[in-house]
Coordinates of C-alpha atoms in Angstrom, one line a residue:
A1 CA 34.3 -26.6 37.4
V2 CA 38.0 -27.8 38.3
V3 CA 37.7 -30.7 40.9
S4 CA 40.7 -31.0 43.9
T5 CA 42.9 -34.2 44.0
Q6 CA 44.3 -35.5 46.9
S7 CA 47.5 -35.2 48.9
T8 CA 49.3 -38.3 46.9
G9 CA 49.0 -36.2 43.7
A10 CA 46.3 -39.5 42.3
S11 CA 44.1 -38.5 39.9
E12 CA 40.5 -39.8 41.3
V13 CA 37.1 -39.6 40.7
P14 CA 35.4 -37.0 43.2
D15 CA 32.8 -38.0 45.6
K16 CA 29.6 -37.4 43.9
N17 CA 28.6 -35.7 47.2
E18 CA 31.1 -33.3 46.3
L19 CA 29.2 -31.8 44.0
K20 CA 25.9 -31.6 45.5
R21 CA 24.5 -28.4 47.4
T22 CA 23.7 -29.6 51.0
P23 CA 20.5 -29.3 52.7
D24 CA 21.9 -26.1 54.3
D25 CA 22.4 -24.2 51.3
S26 CA 19.3 -25.3 49.8
E27 CA 17.6 -23.9 52.8
E28 CA 19.9 -20.1 52.6
I29 CA 18.8 -20.2 49.0
S30 CA 15.4 -20.7 49.4
K31 CA 15.3 -18.0 51.9
R32 CA 17.3 -15.5 49.5
C33 CA 14.5 -16.3 47.3
K34 CA 11.8 -15.1 49.4
T35 CA 13.6 -11.8 50.3
E36 CA 15.4 -10.7 47.4
S37 CA 14.2 -9.7 43.7
P38 CA 14.6 -12.1 41.1
D39 CA 17.7 -10.7 39.6
Q40 CA 19.5 -10.7 43.1
A41 CA 18.2 -14.1 43.5
I42 CA 19.7 -15.3 40.1
K43 CA 23.3 -13.7 40.9
T44 CA 23.7 -15.1 43.9
E45 CA 22.5 -18.3 42.9
L46 CA 25.3 -18.7 39.9
S47 CA 28.0 -17.3 42.4
E48 CA 27.5 -19.7 44.9
T49 CA 27.8 -22.4 42.5
D50 CA 30.3 -21.0 40.2
I51 CA 29.4 -22.7 37.3
K52 CA 29.8 -20.8 33.7
P53 CA 30.4 -23.3 31.3
S54 CA 30.4 -22.5 27.7
G55 CA 26.3 -22.3 26.2
I56 CA 25.2 -21.5 30.1
V57 CA 23.5 -17.9 29.8
T58 CA 25.4 -15.6 31.9
V59 CA 24.1 -12.6 34.3
E60 CA 25.6 -10.0 31.9
S61 CA 23.5 -12.0 28.8
L62 CA 20.0 -12.0 31.0
E63 CA 20.4 -8.3 31.6
N64 CA 21.1 -7.7 28.1
D65 CA 18.1 -9.5 26.6
K66 CA 16.4 -7.9 29.2
N67 CA 17.1 -4.4 27.6
D68 CA 16.3 -5.8 24.6
V69 CA 12.8 -6.4 25.7
K70 CA 12.5 -3.1 27.1
S71 CA 13.5 -1.5 23.6
E72 CA 10.8 -3.8 21.9
D73 CA 8.0 -2.6 24.6
N74 CA 8.7 1.1 24.0
G75 CA 7.4 1.0 20.1
S76 CA 10.1 2.9 18.6
A77 CA 11.7 1.4 15.8
E78 CA 14.9 -0.1 15.5
V79 CA 17.9 -0.8 13.2
K80 CA 20.1 -3.9 13.3
E81 CA 23.1 -2.9 12.2
D82 CA 24.6 -6.2 11.1
A83 CA 21.9 -7.3 9.3
P84 CA 21.0 -7.0 5.6
A85 CA 19.7 -3.9 4.4
E86 CA 16.5 -4.9 3.7
E87 CA 16.1 -7.1 7.1
R88 CA 17.8 -3.7 9.4
F89 CA 14.3 -1.9 10.1
V90 CA 12.4 -3.5 13.0
Y91 CA 8.5 -2.3 13.1
P92 CA 7.2 -1.8 16.0
T93 CA 3.9 -3.3 17.6
K94 CA 0.9 -3.1 15.4
K95 CA -1.9 -1.3 16.8
K96 CA -5.6 -0.3 15.5
Y97 CA -6.1 3.3 13.8
A98 CA -8.8 5.4 12.1
I99 CA -7.7 7.1 8.8
M100 CA -9.5 10.3 8.2
M101 CA -9.3 10.6 4.3
G102 CA -10.4 11.8 0.9
F103 CA -9.9 11.6 -2.6
C104 CA -11.0 12.1 -6.0
G105 CA -11.9 8.9 -7.9
D106 CA -11.7 10.4 -11.5
G107 CA -9.3 7.7 -13.3
Y108 CA -9.8 4.8 -10.4
R109 CA -11.5 1.7 -10.8
G110 CA -13.4 2.5 -7.3
M111 CA -11.5 2.3 -3.8
A112 CA -11.4 -1.2 -3.1
L113 CA -8.1 -3.2 -4.0
N114 CA -8.2 -5.4 -7.1
V115 CA -4.9 -6.8 -8.6
G116 CA -3.9 -5.4 -11.4
V117 CA -6.7 -2.7 -11.2
N118 CA -6.0 1.0 -10.4
T119 CA -7.8 1.5 -7.2
I120 CA -7.3 3.8 -4.3
E121 CA -6.4 1.3 -1.7
E122 CA -3.7 0.2 -3.8
E123 CA -2.4 3.8 -3.3
L124 CA -3.0 3.9 -0.1
I125 CA -1.3 1.1 0.9
T126 CA 1.6 1.6 -1.6
A127 CA 2.0 4.8 0.3
L128 CA 1.8 3.3 3.8
L129 CA 4.5 0.5 3.2
K130 CA 6.6 4.1 1.7
C131 CA 6.3 5.6 4.9
K132 CA 7.3 1.9 6.6
F133 CA 3.7 2.4 8.8
I134 CA 3.1 -1.5 7.4
K135 CA 4.9 -4.7 6.9
P136 CA 5.3 -5.7 3.3
E137 CA 4.0 -9.2 3.9
N138 CA 1.4 -7.9 5.9
A139 CA 0.7 -5.2 2.7
R140 CA -0.2 -8.7 0.3
E141 CA -2.6 -9.7 2.8
L142 CA -5.0 -7.1 4.2
G143 CA -6.7 -9.4 6.3
K144 CA -3.7 -9.5 8.7
M145 CA -4.3 -5.9 9.4
Y146 CA -7.3 -5.9 9.8
F147 CA -8.1 -3.4 7.0
Q148 CA -11.4 -1.9 6.0
R149 CA -13.5 1.0 4.4
A150 CA -16.5 2.7 6.2
S151 CA -18.2 2.7 2.9
R152 CA -17.5 1.1 -0.9
T153 CA -16.9 3.8 -4.0
D154 CA -17.5 2.3 -7.1
K155 CA -15.6 3.2 -10.2
G156 CA -15.0 7.0 -11.0
V157 CA -16.8 7.8 -7.3
S158 CA -15.0 10.3 -5.0
A159 CA -15.3 10.8 -1.2
A160 CA -14.9 13.4 0.5
R161 CA -15.2 12.1 4.1
Q162 CA -14.0 8.5 4.1
V163 CA -12.8 6.5 7.1
V164 CA -10.5 3.2 6.8
S165 CA -10.0 1.2 10.0
T166 CA -6.2 -0.7 9.7
N167 CA -3.2 -1.8 12.1
L168 CA -0.2 0.2 11.2
N169 CA 3.3 -0.3 13.0
L170 CA 4.2 3.1 14.8
G171 CA 4.6 2.6 17.9
P172 CA 2.9 4.6 20.8
K173 CA 5.8 7.4 20.6
A174 CA 4.9 8.2 17.2
N175 CA 4.0 11.6 16.5
L176 CA 0.9 11.5 14.6
K177 CA 0.7 14.5 12.5
T178 CA 4.3 14.0 11.3
C179 CA 2.7 10.6 10.2
V180 CA 0.1 12.4 8.6
K181 CA 2.4 14.7 7.1
Q182 CA 4.5 11.8 5.5
L183 CA 1.7 9.6 4.3
N184 CA 0.2 13.0 2.0
K185 CA 3.5 13.6 1.1
A186 CA 3.8 9.8 -0.5
L187 CA 0.3 9.6 -1.5
P188 CA -0.6 11.5 -5.2
D189 CA -2.2 15.3 -4.7
N190 CA -6.2 13.6 -5.6
I191 CA -5.8 11.7 -2.2
I192 CA -5.5 13.6 1.2
V193 CA -5.5 11.9 5.3
Y194 CA -6.7 14.3 7.5
D195 CA -5.6 12.9 10.5
I196 CA -4.5 9.5 11.8
I197 CA -6.4 9.1 14.9
K198 CA -5.5 5.9 17.5
A199 CA -9.0 3.9 17.6
T200 CA -10.0 0.4 19.7
K201 CA -8.6 -2.4 19.2
H202 CA -11.7 -3.6 17.7
F203 CA -12.9 -0.6 16.0
D204 CA -14.0 -1.9 12.4
S205 CA -15.3 1.6 10.7
H206 CA -17.9 -0.4 8.5
K207 CA -19.6 -1.7 11.3
F208 CA -19.2 1.2 13.7
A209 CA -20.3 4.0 10.8
S210 CA -24.0 4.5 12.0
S211 CA -24.8 6.6 8.5
R212 CA -23.7 8.0 5.5
I213 CA -24.4 10.8 3.1
Y214 CA -23.9 10.8 -0.1
E215 CA -24.1 13.7 -3.0
Y216 CA -24.8 13.8 -6.7
N217 CA -23.9 17.1 -8.4
C218 CA -26.6 17.0 -11.6
P219 CA -26.8 19.6 -14.2
S220 CA -30.1 21.1 -13.9
F221 CA -31.4 20.6 -17.8
A222 CA -31.0 16.9 -17.1
M223 CA -34.8 17.7 -15.2
A224 CA -36.2 20.0 -17.9
P225 CA -39.5 18.7 -19.2
T226 CA -38.3 18.9 -22.6
L227 CA -35.9 18.0 -25.2
G228 CA -35.8 21.7 -26.4
D229 CA -34.7 22.8 -23.2
T230 CA -31.6 19.9 -22.7
W231 CA -28.6 22.6 -23.2
S232 CA -26.3 24.7 -21.2
G233 CA -27.8 27.6 -21.1
Y234 CA -31.1 26.1 -19.2
R235 CA -31.9 27.5 -15.9
M236 CA -34.1 26.0 -13.8
T237 CA -37.4 27.8 -12.4
P238 CA -38.2 27.5 -8.9
E239 CA -41.4 25.6 -10.1
V240 CA -39.4 22.7 -11.5
L241 CA -36.9 22.8 -8.3
Q242 CA -40.0 22.4 -5.9
N243 CA -40.9 19.1 -8.3
V244 CA -37.9 17.7 -8.4
R245 CA -37.9 18.1 -4.4
D246 CA -41.2 16.9 -4.1
F247 CA -41.1 13.7 -6.2
L248 CA -37.5 12.6 -4.2
M249 CA -39.8 12.6 -1.3
N250 CA -41.2 9.4 -2.4
F251 CA -37.5 7.6 -1.6
V252 CA -37.8 8.6 2.4
G253 CA -38.4 6.0 4.6
T254 CA -37.9 2.0 4.3
K255 CA -38.2 0.9 0.9
N256 CA -38.0 -2.3 -1.3
Y257 CA -34.8 -1.3 -3.8
Y258 CA -35.1 -4.6 -5.6
N259 CA -34.8 -2.8 -8.8
Y260 CA -32.6 -0.1 -8.0
T261 CA -29.5 -2.7 -7.7
S262 CA -28.2 -5.9 -9.7
G263 CA -27.3 -9.1 -8.6
K264 CA -30.4 -10.0 -5.8
S265 CA -33.1 -11.7 -5.8
A266 CA -36.3 -10.6 -5.4
K267 CA -36.8 -11.8 -2.0
D268 CA -33.5 -10.7 -0.4
P269 CA -34.3 -8.6 2.6
S270 CA -31.0 -6.7 1.7
C271 CA -32.7 -4.9 -0.7
F272 CA -35.2 -2.8 1.8
R273 CA -33.0 0.2 2.8
Y274 CA -33.5 3.3 5.2
I275 CA -33.0 6.8 3.8
R276 CA -33.3 9.4 6.3
S277 CA -33.4 12.3 4.5
I278 CA -32.7 13.7 1.2
T279 CA -32.1 17.7 0.3
V280 CA -31.8 19.2 -2.9
S281 CA -29.7 22.8 -3.2
D282 CA -30.7 26.1 -4.7
P283 CA -29.4 25.7 -8.4
I284 CA -25.8 27.2 -8.6
V285 CA -24.3 28.5 -12.1
V286 CA -20.4 27.3 -13.1
E287 CA -19.4 28.4 -15.8
N288 CA -22.6 28.5 -17.4
I289 CA -23.7 25.4 -16.9
E290 CA -26.5 25.2 -13.6
Y291 CA -26.1 22.4 -11.2
I292 CA -28.1 21.1 -8.2
R293 CA -26.7 19.3 -5.4
I294 CA -28.7 16.4 -4.1
F295 CA -28.2 15.0 -0.7
L296 CA -28.8 11.6 0.2
H297 CA -28.7 10.7 4.2
G298 CA -29.4 7.2 4.9
D299 CA -27.9 4.2 7.2
S300 CA -26.6 2.5 4.3
F301 CA -27.0 2.2 0.6
I302 CA -27.0 -0.5 -2.2
Y303 CA -25.2 -1.0 -5.2
H304 CA -26.2 1.6 -7.4
Q305 CA -29.0 2.4 -5.7
I306 CA -28.0 6.5 -5.2
R307 CA -27.7 6.6 -9.2
K308 CA -30.6 5.0 -10.3
I309 CA -32.9 7.0 -7.5
V310 CA -31.4 9.8 -10.1
G311 CA -32.2 8.4 -12.9
M312 CA -35.9 7.8 -11.8
T313 CA -36.0 11.1 -11.1
I314 CA -34.6 12.5 -14.3
T315 CA -37.2 9.8 -16.2
H316 CA -40.3 11.2 -13.9
M317 CA -39.1 15.0 -14.2
R318 CA -38.7 14.3 -18.4
N319 CA -42.2 12.6 -18.9
V320 CA -40.3 9.5 -20.5
A321 CA -42.0 6.6 -18.3
P322 CA -45.8 6.2 -17.0
P323 CA -47.4 7.7 -13.8
D324 CA -47.3 4.5 -12.2
H325 CA -43.4 3.5 -13.1
L326 CA -42.3 4.7 -9.8
E327 CA -44.8 2.7 -7.8
K328 CA -43.7 -0.5 -9.8
S329 CA -40.3 0.2 -9.0
F330 CA -40.8 -0.7 -5.6
L331 CA -42.6 -3.9 -6.0
T332 CA -40.8 -7.4 -6.9
E333 CA -41.5 -7.7 -10.6
R334 CA -38.5 -6.5 -12.8
C335 CA -39.2 -3.0 -13.6
D336 CA -36.6 -0.8 -16.1
V337 CA -35.0 1.7 -13.8
P338 CA -32.0 3.8 -15.9
L339 CA -28.6 4.0 -14.2
A340 CA -27.4 7.7 -14.0
P341 CA -23.7 8.6 -14.7
G342 CA -21.4 8.1 -11.9
L343 CA -19.5 11.2 -12.7
G344 CA -21.3 13.3 -10.0
L345 CA -21.6 10.9 -7.5
V346 CA -19.2 12.1 -4.7
L347 CA -19.3 10.0 -1.0
D348 CA -19.8 13.0 1.0
E349 CA -19.4 12.3 4.7
V350 CA -19.5 9.0 7.0
K351 CA -20.9 9.6 10.5
M352 CA -19.2 7.5 13.3
S353 CA -22.2 8.6 15.9
R354 CA -22.1 4.8 17.2
Y355 CA -18.5 5.0 17.9
N356 CA -18.5 7.9 19.5
K357 CA -21.6 7.2 21.9
K358 CA -19.7 4.2 22.8
F359 CA -16.1 5.2 23.2
G360 CA -15.9 9.1 22.5
K361 CA -16.2 10.3 25.7
D362 CA -13.9 7.4 27.9
G363 CA -11.3 9.2 28.2
C364 CA -8.7 7.5 26.7
H365 CA -10.2 7.9 23.0
V366 CA -10.6 10.4 20.1
P367 CA -14.2 10.8 18.9
L368 CA -14.2 10.2 15.3
V369 CA -16.0 13.5 13.9
W370 CA -15.3 15.8 10.9
E371 CA -15.5 19.3 12.4
P372 CA -12.1 20.0 13.4
Y373 CA -10.7 19.4 9.4
E374 CA -14.0 21.2 7.8
E375 CA -11.8 23.7 6.0
Q376 CA -9.3 21.2 4.7
V377 CA -12.7 19.2 3.3
Q378 CA -14.1 21.9 1.6
E379 CA -10.9 23.2 0.2
F380 CA -10.0 19.7 -1.0
K381 CA -13.7 18.8 -2.3
M382 CA -13.7 22.2 -4.4
K383 CA -10.4 21.5 -5.6
H384 CA -9.8 18.1 -6.4
I385 CA -13.6 16.5 -6.4
L386 CA -16.2 19.6 -7.3
S387 CA -13.9 21.1 -10.1
V388 CA -12.9 17.6 -11.7
I389 CA -16.7 17.1 -12.1
H390 CA -17.7 20.7 -13.7
R391 CA -14.3 20.5 -16.0
K392 CA -15.4 16.6 -17.3
E393 CA -19.1 17.3 -17.8
Q394 CA -17.9 20.6 -19.9
A395 CA -15.4 18.8 -22.0
E396 CA -17.4 15.1 -22.9
S397 CA -20.8 16.1 -22.0
V398 CA -21.4 13.2 -19.8
M399 CA -25.0 14.1 -19.0
F400 CA -26.4 15.2 -22.2
Q401 CA -24.6 11.6 -23.9
W402 CA -26.5 9.9 -21.5
L403 CA -29.7 11.0 -21.6
E404 CA -30.4 10.3 -25.4
T405 CA -29.7 7.1 -24.3
L406 CA -32.9 7.1 -22.4
K407 CA -35.0 6.3 -26.1
K408 CA -33.2 2.9 -25.6
H409 CA -35.4 2.2 -22.1
K410 CA -38.5 0.3 -22.2
F411 CA -40.5 2.3 -20.2
Y412 CA -44.0 1.9 -22.4
T413 CA -45.2 -1.0 -24.2
G414 CA -46.9 -0.4 -27.3
D415 CA -47.1 2.0 -30.0
V416 CA -47.8 5.0 -28.0
L417 CA -44.9 6.9 -27.1
P418 CA -44.2 10.3 -25.5
S419 CA -42.7 12.8 -28.3
I420 CA -39.7 13.0 -26.2
L421 CA -38.9 9.5 -26.4
T422 CA -39.3 10.1 -30.8
G423 CA -37.4 13.0 -30.4
E424 CA -40.5 15.2 -32.1
S425 CA -40.1 18.3 -29.2
E426 CA -40.7 22.0 -30.2
G427 CA -37.7 24.0 -29.4
M428 CA -33.9 23.1 -30.1
D429 CA -33.1 19.6 -31.6
A430 CA -30.2 17.0 -30.1
K431 CA -27.6 17.7 -32.3
A432 CA -28.1 21.8 -31.4
A433 CA -28.5 20.8 -28.0
E434 CA -25.3 18.5 -28.0
S435 CA -23.5 21.8 -29.9
S436 CA -24.8 24.2 -27.5
I437 CA -23.2 22.3 -24.6
S438 CA -19.7 21.9 -26.3
G439 CA -19.1 24.7 -28.0
S440 CA -19.9 27.3 -25.3
E441 CA -17.7 30.1 -25.4
E442 CA -19.0 31.7 -22.2
S443 CA -16.4 30.3 -19.8
S444 CA -14.3 31.6 -16.6
T445 CA -11.7 30.0 -15.1
V446 CA -11.4 27.0 -12.6
T447 CA -10.6 29.1 -9.3
E448 CA -13.8 31.1 -10.4
S449 CA -15.7 27.8 -10.5
S450 CA -14.7 26.4 -6.9
A451 CA -15.8 29.6 -5.5
S452 CA -18.9 29.5 -6.9
L453 CA -19.1 25.8 -5.5
E454 CA -17.9 27.3 -2.2
N455 CA -20.6 30.0 -1.7
S456 CA -23.0 27.3 -2.2
T457 CA -21.8 24.9 0.5
S458 CA -23.3 26.7 3.6
S459 CA -26.6 26.6 2.7
A460 CA -27.3 23.2 0.5
I461 CA -26.8 21.2 3.1

């Protein structure tokens, strides 16, 4: 501010009262603040004091700051032209989303992220980073993203319908269908994202998952009552199929699965699990190998539970365990229950009934259901999951090799053993059976294999 001097030309210190507003000025400004908008009041106050020294925010700078805030609020990504290349991208505010996805677990050490190990989540997070859907610092600390999977899968286990909840930096104007295409382009072919859906702020896919359906694809010869029938040409009779279905009914309801898991104490309440239903498909033949598909629907499953249920069923059907072995397996004393191969296990579906009931019809959120993607799911499942299971079974005889290990289990005490454990069975011996599986000349294309599996899906569940 320029201070005037007296007419004598002498430079004097101005009176302090000259730099102060008079009471009348304060009253006038107060009246205007009541009648004018905040922006108008700011302009009036600055213009009346006429003070714009260096370091004081001007009206123009205030308006620019206000515009900057608006540009951040709209959620669209910005680019800082003057910043270094790695700092130019500005991420929108993160919001909670549900990622509807599927994957083939072959070649992965499970789904959960594990540093230094090839996992499904590592592939997903890498793709999200590549698409700039998450910040690099959040990728290193998943807790900041509130990242959660609906159901954990073990080494080699696939999933046809899995749900992941996480915060993503997409912004309110993002086209989610375009985001899905970008993400699938960044992912390998054996992992697919069906959709990205805006969810509630506190959505947790694990907590809101009401139930899960697992599928186990088992070569029918594993259920053969004699060793001589353990070969790829075996065909399950209706009587044997019914016996399998009847035996699996023993697992429906609430049971103590202490002997069907590991790392738990006998008194741990988490060993009690509830299975809603178990269904077994009619046998299907793929490239001369017959399969049955076992579907288990439960609220949740404990570690190794499904594979040990299948293992117990096989020991019963092949008569390699005492008749009371099943009953003892539900008690708190340690009991030997074989762990079936993980190759045939698939997380078929995660149901979000609890979330859909609470938020699916509120008019603001989309229900998390699988019907809109059913065609995609079946196509991916046939091409990248079931066909891989069959090819690996055919090439490596996974189930047959596992059946050989049943002789090492201690189902019986004493010297009396069933003939199937001693190898003294009528019919084809073990070497001949293995040769039959690995050397079968009757084969067709993988496309024909997928078609056969697809035709059986509708009647399997």
